[in-house]
Amino acid sequence: MCPPPALLPRPLRLRLTCLLLAAATPASAQTSSRSPDADWLELQSLLTRPANAATALARTPAGRAAARLDQIERLRLAAEQARTFRERHAGHPLAERAHRLEVMSRLDHARLDARPAATTEALEQAGAFRRDPGRLREQRFEVALAAERLRLEGGAAGRRPGADEQLAAILLREFGPAPEVLGLFAGLAGRADMAAANRLATQLLELRPPPALRAAAEAITSRHGLLGHPLGLRLTRLDGSRLELPTASPSGGPTVLYVWTPVAGSAVAPFVPLHSLRRLLPSGVTWVFLGLGASLEQARAASS
């Protein structure tokens, strides 16, 4: 038991007072003395930290699983650090950015973690962020895109059929024909199967996109229009004569058009992969080999 401070010599009284004040200071007040720069650097280090060298080089299933767990933990820590930054430095110019990084890290964490609880929590936070009119549209779109991809493509079932078209429709309803939405339509159409690509490109054209996106969408719809219709091509044979497509096959059978290019890495023997296929096809098939961008010398060398 310590004697009353009044009975102690003055130097000891001062020292005891300082110790009592330090003991009474809450931990939150002590940690709040950290500078914003230090907290931000810690957040950036979590977001950019390379994977553990041992797990990154692992080629075994166990190694890949360890690398996945490492990434899951890194994203969890990044989300927590981003939350700490925005709460500790609420008035800092980077606080808003930290909030976005927190939400995005939680979405990425939920995508890899695949636990329903993590997904639910991440989608709830993303929903609150999307509904905040004070956020920049670009930031709300980024979060909305990640959240809807998690909702449509995440989980044990994996990617759902028609997910791309659902994604585009949801974000169009939420943001209207914003530049980010138009770019999304173009990107999804470029990677989809031909039927889905045509539907996405047609919707994009109805939204009156800028010239570059319009040209890309029109190219997709034009290609789709060729399906089921004969090609109209005028080609030059190796001997200089002309070949018109469509044209009747001399044998009366179908015509197979094989397109190759000398820059595809198979200019030396581009038709070797066809040998096994040609043996399986019935007789009477006419083969036309079309070299895109090939010179006459390259075409002759490939056919020899």
PDB file of C-alpha atoms in Angstrom, residues 92-231:
ATOM      1  CA  HIS A  92      -8.067  13.023 -42.701  1.00  0.00           C
ATOM      2  CA  PRO A  93      -8.295  13.420 -46.514  1.00  0.00           C
ATOM      3  CA  LEU A  94      -7.548   9.697 -46.914  1.00  0.00           C
ATOM      4  CA  ALA A  95     -10.340   8.569 -44.583  1.00  0.00           C
ATOM      5  CA  GLU A  96     -12.867   8.269 -47.423  1.00  0.00           C
ATOM      6  CA  ARG A  97     -10.426   6.258 -49.477  1.00  0.00           C
ATOM      7  CA  ALA A  98      -9.747   4.028 -46.496  1.00  0.00           C
ATOM      8  CA  HIS A  99     -13.479   3.344 -46.210  1.00  0.00           C
ATOM      9  CA  ARG A 100     -13.622   2.220 -49.838  1.00  0.00           C
ATOM     10  CA  LEU A 101     -10.554   0.020 -49.342  1.00  0.00           C
ATOM     11  CA  GLU A 102     -12.169  -1.512 -46.278  1.00  0.00           C
ATOM     12  CA  VAL A 103     -15.301  -2.461 -48.194  1.00  0.00           C
ATOM     13  CA  MET A 104     -13.378  -3.763 -51.213  1.00  0.00           C
ATOM     14  CA  SER A 105     -11.035  -5.798 -49.009  1.00  0.00           C
ATOM     15  CA  ARG A 106     -13.994  -7.378 -47.227  1.00  0.00           C
ATOM     16  CA  LEU A 107     -15.578  -8.289 -50.561  1.00  0.00           C
ATOM     17  CA  ASP A 108     -12.346  -9.849 -51.808  1.00  0.00           C
ATOM     18  CA  HIS A 109     -11.938 -11.649 -48.495  1.00  0.00           C
ATOM     19  CA  ALA A 110     -15.466 -13.057 -48.709  1.00  0.00           C
ATOM     20  CA  ARG A 111     -14.913 -14.187 -52.296  1.00  0.00           C
ATOM     21  CA  LEU A 112     -11.899 -16.267 -51.262  1.00  0.00           C
ATOM     22  CA  ASP A 113     -13.146 -17.320 -47.841  1.00  0.00           C
ATOM     23  CA  ALA A 114     -16.531 -18.506 -49.188  1.00  0.00           C
ATOM     24  CA  ARG A 115     -18.131 -18.665 -45.733  1.00  0.00           C
ATOM     25  CA  PRO A 116     -21.763 -17.465 -45.732  1.00  0.00           C
ATOM     26  CA  ALA A 117     -21.170 -15.261 -42.688  1.00  0.00           C
ATOM     27  CA  ALA A 118     -18.257 -13.462 -44.360  1.00  0.00           C
ATOM     28  CA  THR A 119     -20.263 -12.990 -47.551  1.00  0.00           C
ATOM     29  CA  THR A 120     -23.277 -11.615 -45.691  1.00  0.00           C
ATOM     30  CA  GLU A 121     -21.168  -9.140 -43.727  1.00  0.00           C
ATOM     31  CA  ALA A 122     -19.309  -7.966 -46.827  1.00  0.00           C
ATOM     32  CA  LEU A 123     -22.500  -7.487 -48.854  1.00  0.00           C
ATOM     33  CA  GLU A 124     -24.135  -5.547 -46.019  1.00  0.00           C
ATOM     34  CA  GLN A 125     -21.202  -3.142 -45.813  1.00  0.00           C
ATOM     35  CA  ALA A 126     -21.120  -2.807 -49.583  1.00  0.00           C
ATOM     36  CA  GLY A 127     -24.849  -2.072 -49.641  1.00  0.00           C
ATOM     37  CA  ALA A 128     -24.480   0.757 -47.148  1.00  0.00           C
ATOM     38  CA  PHE A 129     -21.623   2.202 -49.192  1.00  0.00           C
ATOM     39  CA  ARG A 130     -23.630   2.008 -52.431  1.00  0.00           C
ATOM     40  CA  ARG A 131     -26.635   3.752 -50.898  1.00  0.00           C
ATOM     41  CA  ASP A 132     -24.610   6.691 -49.595  1.00  0.00           C
ATOM     42  CA  PRO A 133     -25.296   9.615 -51.978  1.00  0.00           C
ATOM     43  CA  GLY A 134     -22.275  11.441 -50.616  1.00  0.00           C
ATOM     44  CA  ARG A 135     -19.903   8.972 -52.270  1.00  0.00           C
ATOM     45  CA  LEU A 136     -18.498   9.541 -55.717  1.00  0.00           C
ATOM     46  CA  ARG A 137     -20.349   7.645 -58.421  1.00  0.00           C
ATOM     47  CA  GLU A 138     -17.142   5.997 -59.605  1.00  0.00           C
ATOM     48  CA  GLN A 139     -16.465   4.651 -56.100  1.00  0.00           C
ATOM     49  CA  ARG A 140     -20.028   3.431 -55.633  1.00  0.00           C
ATOM     50  CA  PHE A 141     -19.883   1.702 -59.020  1.00  0.00           C
ATOM     51  CA  GLU A 142     -16.603  -0.037 -58.161  1.00  0.00           C
ATOM     52  CA  VAL A 143     -18.072  -1.378 -54.933  1.00  0.00           C
ATOM     53  CA  ALA A 144     -21.365  -2.315 -56.596  1.00  0.00           C
ATOM     54  CA  LEU A 145     -19.566  -4.217 -59.347  1.00  0.00           C
ATOM     55  CA  ALA A 146     -17.497  -6.226 -56.863  1.00  0.00           C
ATOM     56  CA  ALA A 147     -20.517  -6.887 -54.651  1.00  0.00           C
ATOM     57  CA  GLU A 148     -22.755  -8.107 -57.466  1.00  0.00           C
ATOM     58  CA  ARG A 149     -20.011 -10.313 -58.847  1.00  0.00           C
ATOM     59  CA  LEU A 150     -19.658 -11.862 -55.410  1.00  0.00           C
ATOM     60  CA  ARG A 151     -23.408 -12.356 -55.156  1.00  0.00           C
ATOM     61  CA  LEU A 152     -23.850 -13.766 -58.667  1.00  0.00           C
ATOM     62  CA  GLU A 153     -20.655 -15.769 -59.056  1.00  0.00           C
ATOM     63  CA  GLY A 154     -19.542 -16.610 -55.529  1.00  0.00           C
ATOM     64  CA  GLY A 155     -20.248 -19.616 -53.396  1.00  0.00           C
ATOM     65  CA  ALA A 156     -19.829 -23.306 -53.940  1.00  0.00           C
ATOM     66  CA  ALA A 157     -22.083 -23.298 -57.007  1.00  0.00           C
ATOM     67  CA  GLY A 158     -19.578 -21.148 -58.871  1.00  0.00           C
ATOM     68  CA  ARG A 159     -20.439 -19.021 -61.846  1.00  0.00           C
ATOM     69  CA  ARG A 160     -24.128 -19.053 -62.742  1.00  0.00           C
ATOM     70  CA  PRO A 161     -25.438 -19.186 -66.326  1.00  0.00           C
ATOM     71  CA  GLY A 162     -26.372 -15.733 -67.549  1.00  0.00           C
ATOM     72  CA  ALA A 163     -24.469 -14.024 -64.720  1.00  0.00           C
ATOM     73  CA  ASP A 164     -22.920 -11.439 -67.055  1.00  0.00           C
ATOM     74  CA  GLU A 165     -26.276 -10.277 -68.388  1.00  0.00           C
ATOM     75  CA  GLN A 166     -27.757 -10.156 -64.888  1.00  0.00           C
ATOM     76  CA  LEU A 167     -24.769  -8.135 -63.709  1.00  0.00           C
ATOM     77  CA  ALA A 168     -25.139  -5.617 -66.531  1.00  0.00           C
ATOM     78  CA  ALA A 169     -28.886  -5.260 -65.956  1.00  0.00           C
ATOM     79  CA  ILE A 170     -28.497  -4.705 -62.199  1.00  0.00           C
ATOM     80  CA  LEU A 171     -25.867  -2.000 -62.568  1.00  0.00           C
ATOM     81  CA  LEU A 172     -27.768  -0.310 -65.392  1.00  0.00           C
ATOM     82  CA  ARG A 173     -30.812  -0.013 -63.131  1.00  0.00           C
ATOM     83  CA  GLU A 174     -28.681   1.368 -60.316  1.00  0.00           C
ATOM     84  CA  PHE A 175     -26.484   3.824 -62.217  1.00  0.00           C
ATOM     85  CA  GLY A 176     -28.213   4.410 -65.536  1.00  0.00           C
ATOM     86  CA  PRO A 177     -26.165   4.798 -68.741  1.00  0.00           C
ATOM     87  CA  ALA A 178     -23.101   6.099 -66.906  1.00  0.00           C
ATOM     88  CA  PRO A 179     -19.722   5.749 -68.644  1.00  0.00           C
ATOM     89  CA  GLU A 180     -18.745   2.954 -66.267  1.00  0.00           C
ATOM     90  CA  VAL A 181     -21.895   1.021 -67.138  1.00  0.00           C
ATOM     91  CA  LEU A 182     -21.373   1.443 -70.878  1.00  0.00           C
ATOM     92  CA  GLY A 183     -17.804   0.209 -70.519  1.00  0.00           C
ATOM     93  CA  LEU A 184     -19.048  -2.776 -68.542  1.00  0.00           C
ATOM     94  CA  PHE A 185     -21.503  -3.713 -71.295  1.00  0.00           C
ATOM     95  CA  ALA A 186     -18.722  -3.543 -73.884  1.00  0.00           C
ATOM     96  CA  GLY A 187     -16.316  -5.593 -71.783  1.00  0.00           C
ATOM     97  CA  LEU A 188     -18.869  -8.288 -71.008  1.00  0.00           C
ATOM     98  CA  ALA A 189     -19.962  -8.504 -74.646  1.00  0.00           C
ATOM     99  CA  GLY A 190     -16.364  -8.968 -75.731  1.00  0.00           C
ATOM    100  CA  ARG A 191     -15.905 -12.094 -73.612  1.00  0.00           C
ATOM    101  CA  ALA A 192     -19.360 -13.685 -73.817  1.00  0.00           C
ATOM    102  CA  ASP A 193     -20.538 -16.417 -76.143  1.00  0.00           C
ATOM    103  CA  MET A 194     -21.910 -15.160 -79.435  1.00  0.00           C
ATOM    104  CA  ALA A 195     -25.597 -15.246 -78.482  1.00  0.00           C
ATOM    105  CA  ALA A 196     -25.076 -13.437 -75.164  1.00  0.00           C
ATOM    106  CA  ALA A 197     -22.592 -11.050 -76.775  1.00  0.00           C
ATOM    107  CA  ASN A 198     -25.169 -10.072 -79.380  1.00  0.00           C
ATOM    108  CA  ARG A 199     -27.788  -9.370 -76.709  1.00  0.00           C
ATOM    109  CA  LEU A 200     -25.374  -7.255 -74.674  1.00  0.00           C
ATOM    110  CA  ALA A 201     -24.136  -5.394 -77.748  1.00  0.00           C
ATOM    111  CA  THR A 202     -27.704  -4.697 -78.871  1.00  0.00           C
ATOM    112  CA  GLN A 203     -28.552  -3.248 -75.459  1.00  0.00           C
ATOM    113  CA  LEU A 204     -25.382  -1.172 -75.573  1.00  0.00           C
ATOM    114  CA  LEU A 205     -26.355   0.319 -78.929  1.00  0.00           C
ATOM    115  CA  GLU A 206     -29.747   1.275 -77.501  1.00  0.00           C
ATOM    116  CA  LEU A 207     -27.954   3.259 -74.762  1.00  0.00           C
ATOM    117  CA  ARG A 208     -26.293   5.555 -77.348  1.00  0.00           C
ATOM    118  CA  PRO A 209     -22.658   4.879 -76.416  1.00  0.00           C
ATOM    119  CA  PRO A 210     -19.696   6.993 -77.581  1.00  0.00           C
ATOM    120  CA  PRO A 211     -18.235   6.223 -81.039  1.00  0.00           C
ATOM    121  CA  ALA A 212     -15.565   3.747 -79.902  1.00  0.00           C
ATOM    122  CA  LEU A 213     -18.026   1.608 -77.938  1.00  0.00           C
ATOM    123  CA  ARG A 214     -20.608   1.893 -80.701  1.00  0.00           C
ATOM    124  CA  ALA A 215     -18.105   0.552 -83.236  1.00  0.00           C
ATOM    125  CA  ALA A 216     -17.242  -2.387 -80.973  1.00  0.00           C
ATOM    126  CA  ALA A 217     -20.915  -3.208 -80.421  1.00  0.00           C
ATOM    127  CA  GLU A 218     -21.721  -2.975 -84.126  1.00  0.00           C
ATOM    128  CA  ALA A 219     -18.842  -5.337 -84.926  1.00  0.00           C
ATOM    129  CA  ILE A 220     -20.318  -7.914 -82.541  1.00  0.00           C
ATOM    130  CA  THR A 221     -23.836  -7.645 -83.940  1.00  0.00           C
ATOM    131  CA  SER A 222     -22.459  -7.856 -87.481  1.00  0.00           C
ATOM    132  CA  ARG A 223     -20.579 -11.063 -86.704  1.00  0.00           C
ATOM    133  CA  HIS A 224     -23.673 -12.500 -85.085  1.00  0.00           C
ATOM    134  CA  GLY A 225     -25.634 -11.707 -88.230  1.00  0.00           C
ATOM    135  CA  LEU A 226     -23.314 -13.953 -90.237  1.00  0.00           C
ATOM    136  CA  LEU A 227     -24.251 -17.044 -88.245  1.00  0.00           C
ATOM    137  CA  GLY A 228     -26.255 -19.454 -90.335  1.00  0.00           C
ATOM    138  CA  HIS A 229     -25.631 -17.526 -93.553  1.00  0.00           C
ATOM    139  CA  PRO A 230     -23.162 -18.280 -96.366  1.00  0.00           C
ATOM    140  CA  LEU A 231     -19.988 -16.224 -96.429  1.00  0.00           C
TER     141      LEU A 231
END
